[in-house]
Amino acid sequence: MTGIDPGRLDVMLARERAAWTAARPKAVALRERARRSQLHGTPQHWIHQFPPPVPLVVDRAAGARLYDTDGHEYADFGLAGTAALWGHNHPAVVAAVREQVDRGSVTLWSSEDHVWVTEELHRRFGLPFWQFAVSATDANRFALTLARAATGRRRVVVFNHAYHGSVDESLADSVGVEFNDVDALDQALAARDVAAVLAEPVMTNGGAVIHPRPGFHAALRDLTRRTGTLLILDETQTIPAGPGGCTGELGLEPDLITMGKCLAGGIPAGVYGMTDEVAAAATRYTESGDGGLGSTMASGPLAVRAMRAVLGDVMTDATYAHMKRLAVRYANDVTTVIAKHDLPWHVGRLGGRVSYAFMPEPPHSASQMYPPVGVSVREALWLYLANRGIVLNGMSGAALMSPMTVESDVERHGVLFAEAISELCDHG
Ligand code: PMP
């Protein structure tokens, strides 16, 4: 990459790694202890792939901030990869959860909250019928099962490098095509043997925001309809786009929608919604037996009460206005620094989500991001910022704005980002 000096990058990486570890003796000790009972010494294996040499050990999280066991405080722009999108202790969610814990966390029965939530999901996302799951992974798994049952077909089309959760076994028989490539999609669906296209409406994985080209969604809908293929939109990461996700923002007409993560404000939850036609097939499919759908822990009153609080009190126009305003500021700060140093990078934004990728033009498909470039730059920037109290997404470097994010933290990010890039660039 022009502009970034490899020697300076090495210096920064070594210095920031050492500084991180030196300032966190408690985290180092806990990691050693964890290594004896956890894979890689981390509770989920992928945490060890995040940039810091020793994982962040969180003592507590509040607002859009994290507090670690070694006494450091961070502005959290990672927000648990969208799961903590509304902040770590949004008052509306905390009040609802506190109240419900005393009234029972899980039963296998209905409550008025369930109906309120499914009616509200209908109002926001346009699909009339909904079911509950424990996570977005589960929601995708169940949506694929239903799509196969409804169409009598097995194959599934996904876009290359998309991530839809750890649903590997249900993605067996899948075909990958490039996002935004209408001809490839046409070919993949031509044999009329594909049950569903499973897609993010705007791709967010891989460290970039990949927007659909004009006309792409219309073509995707048209091709799927013409070939009897169901369209499943995974809105898990695109909820920051607006109060009805991208489906609402872009006026999309999927057959099924899946989501999870932030939906219950931090309590595990997933949902999948469907049209009248899919619901009719699903009703027949589930007439007797479980059909491989559902979970005892899905739709417990605790999760559903939290969902009601999120949908009713948190996902408001005012919340989105705040998130978007801060995201625009964050994106402008990064764009200004990139322009000043003439770096061949670009910034992508989707509502309250911002990320930058190390290529001059926004990519049209996720394959353009592979093999990944700028991995060490991303790591150095992550560590530089984290050592100074700013945490980005550990996997992609993306930033999310929550209703609890404060503008002074966004401003501070801009200042630190500018400092880090100045240090890294070769000034001749
Ligand atoms: N869909 C998308 C688009 C995702 O990015 C993810 C996780 N990053 C999932 C589904 C799965 O979510 P979970 O791991 O919470 O099940």
Short mmCIF file of C-alpha atoms and ligand atoms in Angstrom, two decimals:
data_model
loop_
_atom_site.label_atom_id
_atom_site.label_comp_id
_atom_site.label_asym_id
_atom_site.label_seq_id
_atom_site.Cartn_x
_atom_site.Cartn_y
_atom_site.Cartn_z
CA MET A 1 0.00 0.00 0.00
CA THR A 2 1.41 3.36 -0.94
CA GLY A 3 1.75 5.77 1.90
CA ILE A 4 2.13 3.25 4.71
CA ASP A 5 5.78 2.72 5.54
CA PRO A 6 6.48 -0.97 6.31
CA GLY A 7 9.26 -0.12 8.78
CA ARG A 8 7.04 2.24 10.73
CA LEU A 9 4.29 -0.35 10.69
CA ASP A 10 6.60 -2.97 12.24
CA VAL A 11 7.67 -0.52 14.92
CA MET A 12 4.09 0.37 15.79
CA LEU A 13 2.96 -3.26 15.89
CA ALA A 14 5.77 -4.38 18.20
CA ARG A 15 5.37 -1.36 20.47
CA GLU A 16 1.58 -1.59 20.74
CA ARG A 17 1.57 -5.35 21.34
CA ALA A 18 4.12 -4.98 24.13
CA ALA A 19 2.27 -2.01 25.64
CA TRP A 20 -1.02 -3.90 25.63
CA THR A 21 0.41 -6.87 27.52
CA ALA A 22 2.51 -4.83 29.95
CA ALA A 23 -0.51 -2.82 31.08
CA ARG A 24 -2.69 -5.90 31.72
CA PRO A 25 -1.12 -8.23 34.32
CA LYS A 26 -4.50 -9.52 35.49
CA ALA A 27 -5.57 -10.37 31.94
CA VAL A 28 -2.28 -12.19 31.36
CA ALA A 29 -2.73 -14.27 34.53
CA LEU A 30 -6.34 -15.10 33.69
CA ARG A 31 -5.35 -16.19 30.18
CA GLU A 32 -2.82 -18.62 31.63
CA ARG A 33 -5.49 -20.05 33.92
CA ALA A 34 -8.03 -20.23 31.06
CA ARG A 35 -5.60 -22.16 28.85
CA ARG A 36 -6.05 -25.14 31.16
CA SER A 37 -9.83 -25.39 30.65
CA GLN A 38 -10.62 -23.60 27.34
CA LEU A 39 -9.49 -24.11 23.76
CA HIS A 40 -6.84 -21.45 23.03
CA GLY A 41 -7.57 -20.09 26.52
CA THR A 42 -10.69 -18.33 25.20
CA PRO A 43 -14.36 -19.15 25.81
CA GLN A 44 -15.08 -19.24 22.05
CA HIS A 45 -12.22 -20.27 19.81
CA TRP A 46 -12.37 -17.27 17.46
CA ILE A 47 -11.62 -14.76 20.24
CA HIS A 48 -7.98 -15.82 20.06
CA GLN A 49 -7.86 -14.54 16.47
CA PHE A 50 -8.65 -10.97 17.54
CA PRO A 51 -5.72 -8.51 17.46
CA PRO A 52 -4.69 -8.18 21.12
CA PRO A 53 -1.99 -10.66 22.23
CA VAL A 54 -4.04 -11.25 25.38
CA PRO A 55 -7.83 -10.93 25.07
CA LEU A 56 -9.65 -8.06 26.71
CA VAL A 57 -10.96 -9.26 30.08
CA VAL A 58 -14.14 -7.30 30.69
CA ASP A 59 -15.11 -6.53 34.25
CA ARG A 60 -18.30 -4.74 33.25
CA ALA A 61 -19.91 -3.04 30.29
CA ALA A 62 -22.21 -0.03 30.50
CA GLY A 63 -23.53 2.44 27.93
CA ALA A 64 -21.22 2.10 24.94
CA ARG A 65 -18.22 1.50 27.20
CA LEU A 66 -16.19 -1.43 28.46
CA TYR A 67 -14.24 -1.58 31.73
CA ASP A 68 -11.50 -4.20 32.02
CA THR A 69 -10.12 -6.04 35.05
CA ASP A 70 -6.86 -4.10 34.87
CA GLY A 71 -8.65 -0.79 35.38
CA HIS A 72 -8.83 0.45 31.77
CA GLU A 73 -11.90 2.06 30.24
CA TYR A 74 -12.81 1.88 26.55
CA ALA A 75 -15.31 3.45 24.18
CA ASP A 76 -16.78 0.32 22.59
CA PHE A 77 -17.43 0.63 18.86
CA GLY A 78 -17.37 -3.15 18.42
CA LEU A 79 -20.62 -3.58 20.38
CA ALA A 80 -20.38 -7.38 20.26
CA GLY A 81 -20.60 -7.46 16.46
CA THR A 82 -24.10 -5.91 16.49
CA ALA A 83 -25.35 -7.99 19.45
CA ALA A 84 -24.90 -4.98 21.76
CA LEU A 85 -26.07 -2.46 19.15
CA TRP A 86 -28.32 -0.61 21.61
CA GLY A 87 -25.56 -0.25 24.20
CA HIS A 88 -24.63 -2.61 27.03
CA ASN A 89 -27.33 -1.62 29.48
CA HIS A 90 -30.02 0.34 27.67
CA PRO A 91 -32.41 1.49 30.44
CA ALA A 92 -35.51 0.20 28.63
CA VAL A 93 -33.99 -3.28 28.22
CA VAL A 94 -32.62 -3.41 31.77
CA ALA A 95 -36.01 -2.44 33.24
CA ALA A 96 -37.85 -5.04 31.15
CA VAL A 97 -35.38 -7.83 31.97
CA ARG A 98 -35.33 -6.99 35.69
CA GLU A 99 -39.09 -7.12 35.83
CA GLN A 100 -39.38 -10.34 33.85
CA VAL A 101 -36.72 -12.26 35.79
CA ASP A 102 -39.04 -12.11 38.78
CA ARG A 103 -41.97 -13.33 36.68
CA GLY A 104 -40.28 -16.38 35.14
CA SER A 105 -37.62 -16.69 32.44
CA VAL A 106 -38.76 -19.69 30.46
CA THR A 107 -42.02 -21.58 30.04
CA LEU A 108 -43.19 -23.46 26.98
CA TRP A 109 -46.37 -21.37 26.80
CA SER A 110 -47.55 -18.25 25.05
CA SER A 111 -47.81 -14.76 26.45
CA GLU A 112 -49.28 -11.53 25.16
CA ASP A 113 -45.68 -10.36 24.60
CA HIS A 114 -45.20 -13.01 21.91
CA VAL A 115 -48.19 -11.75 19.94
CA TRP A 116 -47.17 -8.13 20.40
CA VAL A 117 -43.69 -8.94 19.08
CA THR A 118 -44.83 -10.94 16.03
CA GLU A 119 -47.39 -8.23 15.16
CA GLU A 120 -44.69 -5.58 15.46
CA LEU A 121 -42.26 -7.59 13.29
CA HIS A 122 -45.04 -7.81 10.67
CA ARG A 123 -45.56 -4.05 10.83
CA ARG A 124 -41.84 -3.29 10.46
CA PHE A 125 -40.69 -5.96 8.02
CA GLY A 126 -43.86 -6.63 6.03
CA LEU A 127 -43.89 -10.42 6.52
CA PRO A 128 -47.03 -11.73 8.27
CA PHE A 129 -45.86 -14.92 10.02
CA TRP A 130 -42.99 -15.31 12.52
CA GLN A 131 -41.35 -17.95 14.71
CA PHE A 132 -38.73 -17.66 17.43
CA ALA A 133 -35.21 -19.13 17.64
CA VAL A 134 -32.27 -18.81 20.04
CA SER A 135 -29.83 -17.12 17.66
CA ALA A 136 -29.40 -15.83 14.14
CA THR A 137 -27.55 -19.04 13.27
CA ASP A 138 -30.61 -21.01 14.35
CA ALA A 139 -32.97 -18.70 12.48
CA ASN A 140 -30.99 -19.27 9.27
CA ARG A 141 -30.92 -23.01 9.82
CA PHE A 142 -34.69 -23.11 10.32
CA ALA A 143 -35.38 -20.81 7.37
CA LEU A 144 -33.36 -23.11 5.11
CA THR A 145 -35.20 -26.17 6.42
CA LEU A 146 -38.53 -24.50 5.68
CA ALA A 147 -37.42 -23.33 2.25
CA ARG A 148 -36.45 -26.91 1.39
CA ALA A 149 -39.73 -28.26 2.74
CA ALA A 150 -41.76 -25.63 0.86
CA THR A 151 -40.02 -26.12 -2.50
CA GLY A 152 -39.10 -29.80 -2.36
CA ARG A 153 -35.60 -28.74 -3.50
CA ARG A 154 -32.28 -29.11 -1.68
CA ARG A 155 -29.77 -26.74 -3.18
CA VAL A 156 -29.12 -23.30 -1.71
CA VAL A 157 -27.39 -20.28 -3.29
CA VAL A 158 -25.29 -17.99 -1.11
CA PHE A 159 -23.01 -15.12 -2.07
CA ASN A 160 -19.29 -15.82 -1.93
CA HIS A 161 -17.64 -15.05 1.42
CA ALA A 162 -20.98 -14.37 3.08
CA TYR A 163 -21.32 -15.44 6.70
CA HIS A 164 -24.69 -16.56 8.02
CA GLY A 165 -23.59 -18.14 11.28
CA SER A 166 -22.28 -21.61 12.02
CA VAL A 167 -24.93 -23.23 9.83
CA ASP A 168 -22.47 -25.38 7.88
CA GLU A 169 -24.50 -28.54 7.84
CA SER A 170 -27.54 -26.80 6.40
CA LEU A 171 -25.37 -25.07 3.80
CA ALA A 172 -24.28 -28.44 2.41
CA ASP A 173 -25.49 -28.47 -1.21
CA SER A 174 -24.85 -24.75 -1.49
CA VAL A 175 -23.60 -22.90 -4.55
CA GLY A 176 -21.63 -19.66 -4.24
CA VAL A 177 -22.05 -16.78 -6.66
CA GLU A 178 -20.63 -13.26 -6.61
CA PHE A 179 -22.74 -10.57 -4.98
CA ASN A 180 -24.03 -8.10 -7.60
CA ASP A 181 -23.47 -10.60 -10.46
CA VAL A 182 -26.89 -10.99 -12.08
CA ASP A 183 -25.64 -13.29 -14.89
CA ALA A 184 -24.05 -15.72 -12.43
CA LEU A 185 -27.25 -15.72 -10.40
CA ASP A 186 -29.31 -16.35 -13.52
CA GLN A 187 -27.14 -19.38 -14.34
CA ALA A 188 -27.20 -20.73 -10.80
CA LEU A 189 -31.01 -20.62 -10.70
CA ALA A 190 -31.71 -21.69 -14.30
CA ALA A 191 -32.13 -25.41 -13.56
CA ARG A 192 -34.94 -24.58 -11.12
CA ASP A 193 -33.46 -26.89 -8.51
CA VAL A 194 -32.51 -24.25 -5.93
CA ALA A 195 -34.69 -24.03 -2.82
CA ALA A 196 -33.52 -20.59 -1.72
CA VAL A 197 -31.08 -17.76 -2.14
CA LEU A 198 -29.82 -16.81 1.32
CA ALA A 199 -28.40 -13.29 1.28
CA GLU A 200 -27.55 -10.26 3.33
CA PRO A 201 -29.37 -7.36 1.62
CA VAL A 202 -26.16 -5.34 1.94
CA MET A 203 -23.05 -7.42 2.59
CA THR A 204 -21.29 -6.57 5.83
CA ASN A 205 -18.82 -9.36 6.46
CA GLY A 206 -15.21 -9.20 5.42
CA GLY A 207 -14.45 -5.73 6.73
CA ALA A 208 -16.44 -3.70 4.23
CA VAL A 209 -19.94 -2.52 3.50
CA ILE A 210 -20.82 -3.90 0.06
CA HIS A 211 -23.86 -2.13 -1.33
CA PRO A 212 -26.07 -3.65 -4.02
CA ARG A 213 -25.60 -2.08 -7.45
CA PRO A 214 -28.66 -0.18 -8.74
CA GLY A 215 -31.15 -2.76 -9.99
CA PHE A 216 -29.49 -5.73 -8.29
CA HIS A 217 -32.23 -6.34 -5.74
CA ALA A 218 -34.92 -6.03 -8.42
CA ALA A 219 -33.06 -8.61 -10.54
CA LEU A 220 -32.54 -10.91 -7.54
CA ARG A 221 -36.25 -10.78 -6.74
CA ASP A 222 -37.29 -11.24 -10.35
CA LEU A 223 -34.97 -14.22 -10.97
CA THR A 224 -35.93 -15.97 -7.76
CA ARG A 225 -39.65 -15.50 -8.47
CA ARG A 226 -39.36 -16.68 -12.06
CA THR A 227 -37.51 -19.86 -11.05
CA GLY A 228 -39.67 -20.73 -8.03
CA THR A 229 -36.73 -20.04 -5.70
CA LEU A 230 -37.38 -18.55 -2.28
CA LEU A 231 -35.49 -15.41 -1.22
CA ILE A 232 -34.26 -15.37 2.38
CA LEU A 233 -32.82 -12.06 3.56
CA ASP A 234 -30.54 -12.26 6.59
CA GLU A 235 -30.93 -8.90 8.37
CA THR A 236 -28.76 -9.86 11.35
CA GLN A 237 -26.06 -7.27 10.61
CA THR A 238 -28.16 -4.81 8.63
CA ILE A 239 -30.48 -3.70 11.44
CA PRO A 240 -28.25 -0.58 11.83
CA ALA A 241 -29.63 0.51 8.41
CA GLY A 242 -33.01 1.51 9.79
CA PRO A 243 -35.96 0.55 12.01
CA GLY A 244 -37.15 -1.99 9.41
CA GLY A 245 -33.65 -3.10 8.42
CA CYS A 246 -32.70 -2.95 4.75
CA THR A 247 -36.03 -4.56 3.90
CA GLY A 248 -37.73 -1.40 5.15
CA GLU A 249 -35.10 1.05 3.90
CA LEU A 250 -34.89 -0.37 0.37
CA GLY A 251 -38.50 -1.59 0.06
CA LEU A 252 -37.48 -5.24 -0.47
CA GLU A 253 -39.91 -8.17 -0.77
CA PRO A 254 -38.24 -11.32 0.59
CA ASP A 255 -40.06 -14.63 1.16
CA LEU A 256 -38.32 -15.08 4.49
CA ILE A 257 -36.32 -12.85 6.84
CA THR A 258 -33.90 -13.98 9.54
CA MET A 259 -32.28 -12.05 12.38
CA GLY A 260 -30.96 -12.35 15.91
CA LYS A 261 -28.13 -10.68 17.81
CA CYS A 262 -29.40 -7.27 18.99
CA LEU A 263 -33.08 -8.14 18.82
CA ALA A 264 -33.47 -8.82 22.56
CA GLY A 265 -30.88 -6.25 23.67
CA GLY A 266 -28.32 -8.82 24.82
CA ILE A 267 -30.54 -11.76 25.75
CA PRO A 268 -30.06 -14.60 23.21
CA ALA A 269 -32.83 -14.50 20.61
CA GLY A 270 -33.51 -15.06 16.94
CA VAL A 271 -36.58 -14.82 14.73
CA TYR A 272 -37.56 -15.86 11.23
CA GLY A 273 -40.47 -14.44 9.33
CA MET A 274 -42.29 -15.59 6.20
CA THR A 275 -44.97 -14.77 3.63
CA ASP A 276 -48.48 -16.24 3.65
CA GLU A 277 -47.40 -18.74 0.97
CA VAL A 278 -44.36 -19.98 2.90
CA ALA A 279 -46.44 -20.05 6.09
CA ALA A 280 -49.03 -22.29 4.41
CA ALA A 281 -46.32 -24.76 3.37
CA ALA A 282 -44.66 -24.51 6.79
CA THR A 283 -47.95 -25.17 8.52
CA ARG A 284 -48.41 -28.38 6.51
CA TYR A 285 -44.77 -29.36 7.12
CA THR A 286 -45.08 -28.95 10.90
CA GLU A 287 -48.55 -30.47 11.23
CA SER A 288 -47.07 -33.40 13.10
CA GLY A 289 -43.58 -33.79 14.56
CA ASP A 290 -40.98 -31.06 14.96
CA GLY A 291 -39.61 -31.12 11.41
CA GLY A 292 -36.18 -30.17 12.75
CA LEU A 293 -37.36 -26.73 13.80
CA GLY A 294 -37.38 -25.01 17.17
CA SER A 295 -35.59 -25.13 20.49
CA THR A 296 -36.74 -25.42 24.10
CA MET A 297 -34.94 -22.21 24.92
CA ALA A 298 -36.40 -20.19 22.04
CA SER A 299 -39.21 -17.75 22.85
CA GLY A 300 -38.84 -17.84 26.62
CA PRO A 301 -40.65 -14.92 28.29
CA LEU A 302 -37.36 -13.26 29.28
CA ALA A 303 -36.12 -12.99 25.70
CA VAL A 304 -39.54 -12.02 24.40
CA ARG A 305 -40.08 -9.31 27.03
CA ALA A 306 -36.64 -7.92 26.11
CA MET A 307 -37.60 -8.01 22.41
CA ARG A 308 -40.74 -6.07 23.19
CA ALA A 309 -38.68 -3.44 24.96
CA VAL A 310 -36.23 -3.23 22.04
CA LEU A 311 -38.93 -3.01 19.36
CA GLY A 312 -41.20 -0.76 21.39
CA ASP A 313 -38.81 1.62 23.12
CA VAL A 314 -35.34 1.36 21.58
CA MET A 315 -35.61 0.95 17.79
CA THR A 316 -37.18 4.38 17.36
CA ASP A 317 -36.61 7.05 14.74
CA ALA A 318 -34.80 9.13 17.36
CA THR A 319 -32.40 6.25 18.09
CA TYR A 320 -31.61 5.83 14.41
CA ALA A 321 -31.16 9.58 13.90
CA HIS A 322 -28.53 9.61 16.67
CA MET A 323 -26.75 6.50 15.37
CA LYS A 324 -26.62 7.81 11.81
CA ARG A 325 -25.45 11.29 12.82
CA LEU A 326 -22.52 9.82 14.75
CA ALA A 327 -21.72 7.33 11.98
CA VAL A 328 -21.57 10.15 9.42
CA ARG A 329 -19.18 12.05 11.68
CA TYR A 330 -17.00 8.96 12.23
CA ALA A 331 -16.93 8.23 8.49
CA ASN A 332 -16.07 11.87 7.68
CA ASP A 333 -13.19 11.86 10.18
CA VAL A 334 -11.71 8.73 8.58
CA THR A 335 -12.31 10.02 5.04
CA THR A 336 -10.51 13.29 5.84
CA VAL A 337 -7.41 11.47 7.10
CA ILE A 338 -7.39 9.07 4.15
CA ALA A 339 -7.61 12.03 1.74
CA LYS A 340 -4.92 14.00 3.57
CA HIS A 341 -2.44 11.14 3.23
CA ASP A 342 -3.68 10.15 -0.20
CA LEU A 343 -4.22 6.56 0.93
CA PRO A 344 -5.92 4.18 -1.56
CA TRP A 345 -8.62 3.24 0.96
CA HIS A 346 -12.32 3.91 1.10
CA VAL A 347 -14.95 4.21 3.80
CA GLY A 348 -18.29 2.40 3.70
CA ARG A 349 -21.36 3.22 5.79
CA LEU A 350 -24.72 1.58 6.32
CA GLY A 351 -26.86 3.60 8.72
CA GLY A 352 -25.07 3.36 12.07
CA ARG A 353 -22.31 1.05 10.79
CA VAL A 354 -18.96 2.26 9.39
CA SER A 355 -15.96 0.37 8.11
CA TYR A 356 -12.99 1.10 5.91
CA ALA A 357 -11.30 -1.24 3.49
CA PHE A 358 -7.83 -1.06 2.02
CA MET A 359 -8.84 -0.59 -1.60
CA PRO A 360 -9.56 2.64 -3.47
CA GLU A 361 -13.07 1.85 -4.68
CA PRO A 362 -15.93 0.24 -2.77
CA PRO A 363 -16.01 -3.48 -3.67
CA HIS A 364 -19.03 -4.91 -5.50
CA SER A 365 -18.47 -8.43 -4.21
CA ALA A 366 -16.77 -9.86 -1.15
CA SER A 367 -14.34 -11.85 -3.31
CA GLN A 368 -12.62 -8.58 -4.18
CA MET A 369 -11.56 -8.50 -0.53
CA TYR A 370 -9.65 -11.80 -0.82
CA PRO A 371 -6.87 -12.53 -0.28
CA PRO A 372 -7.10 -9.89 2.42
CA VAL A 373 -4.74 -6.94 2.21
CA GLY A 374 -3.69 -4.65 5.02
CA VAL A 375 -4.03 -7.28 7.75
CA SER A 376 -1.08 -5.88 9.71
CA VAL A 377 -2.30 -2.32 9.22
CA ARG A 378 -5.67 -3.31 10.63
CA GLU A 379 -4.00 -5.00 13.58
CA ALA A 380 -1.71 -2.04 14.27
CA LEU A 381 -4.61 0.43 14.12
CA TRP A 382 -6.75 -1.77 16.36
CA LEU A 383 -3.99 -1.97 18.98
CA TYR A 384 -3.06 1.71 18.72
CA LEU A 385 -6.66 2.72 19.33
CA ALA A 386 -7.34 0.09 22.03
CA ASN A 387 -4.23 1.06 24.00
CA ARG A 388 -5.72 4.56 24.07
CA GLY A 389 -9.25 3.55 25.01
CA ILE A 390 -11.09 2.87 21.73
CA VAL A 391 -12.24 -0.65 20.82
CA LEU A 392 -13.29 -1.57 17.26
CA ASN A 393 -14.68 -4.90 16.05
CA GLY A 394 -11.96 -7.49 16.69
CA MET A 395 -12.58 -9.34 13.45
CA SER A 396 -13.21 -6.66 10.84
CA GLY A 397 -12.31 -3.32 12.40
CA ALA A 398 -15.86 -2.11 11.76
CA ALA A 399 -17.48 0.47 14.04
CA LEU A 400 -21.07 0.61 15.23
CA MET A 401 -22.88 3.56 16.79
CA SER A 402 -25.44 2.85 19.49
CA PRO A 403 -28.06 5.15 21.01
CA MET A 404 -25.73 5.23 24.05
CA THR A 405 -22.63 6.22 22.06
CA VAL A 406 -21.49 9.74 22.92
CA GLU A 407 -20.16 12.19 20.37
CA SER A 408 -16.99 12.92 22.39
CA ASP A 409 -15.93 9.28 21.89
CA VAL A 410 -16.43 9.59 18.14
CA GLU A 411 -14.41 12.80 18.18
CA ARG A 412 -11.64 11.10 20.17
CA HIS A 413 -11.56 8.24 17.67
CA GLY A 414 -11.02 10.78 14.88
CA VAL A 415 -8.09 12.40 16.68
CA LEU A 416 -6.40 9.08 17.50
CA PHE A 417 -6.97 7.67 14.01
CA ALA A 418 -5.31 10.78 12.53
CA GLU A 419 -2.33 10.40 14.91
CA ALA A 420 -1.89 6.71 14.10
CA ILE A 421 -1.99 7.27 10.33
CA SER A 422 0.48 10.17 10.58
CA GLU A 423 2.89 7.91 12.41
CA LEU A 424 2.48 5.12 9.85
CA CYS A 425 2.84 7.21 6.71
CA ASP A 426 6.14 7.81 5.07
CA HIS A 427 6.54 11.57 4.88
CA GLY A 428 9.55 11.29 2.63
N1 PMP B 1 -25.99 -13.79 9.96
C1 PMP B 1 -25.03 -12.88 9.78
C2 PMP B 1 -25.12 -11.96 8.60
C3 PMP B 1 -23.97 -12.79 10.68
O1 PMP B 1 -23.01 -11.89 10.48
C4 PMP B 1 -23.94 -13.66 11.79
C5 PMP B 1 -22.82 -13.62 12.82
N2 PMP B 1 -21.83 -12.72 12.65
C6 PMP B 1 -24.96 -14.59 11.94
C7 PMP B 1 -25.97 -14.63 11.01
C8 PMP B 1 -24.97 -15.55 13.08
O2 PMP B 1 -25.21 -14.93 14.28
P1 PMP B 1 -24.98 -15.73 15.63
O3 PMP B 1 -23.51 -16.07 15.66
O4 PMP B 1 -25.36 -14.77 16.70
O5 PMP B 1 -25.83 -16.92 15.59
#
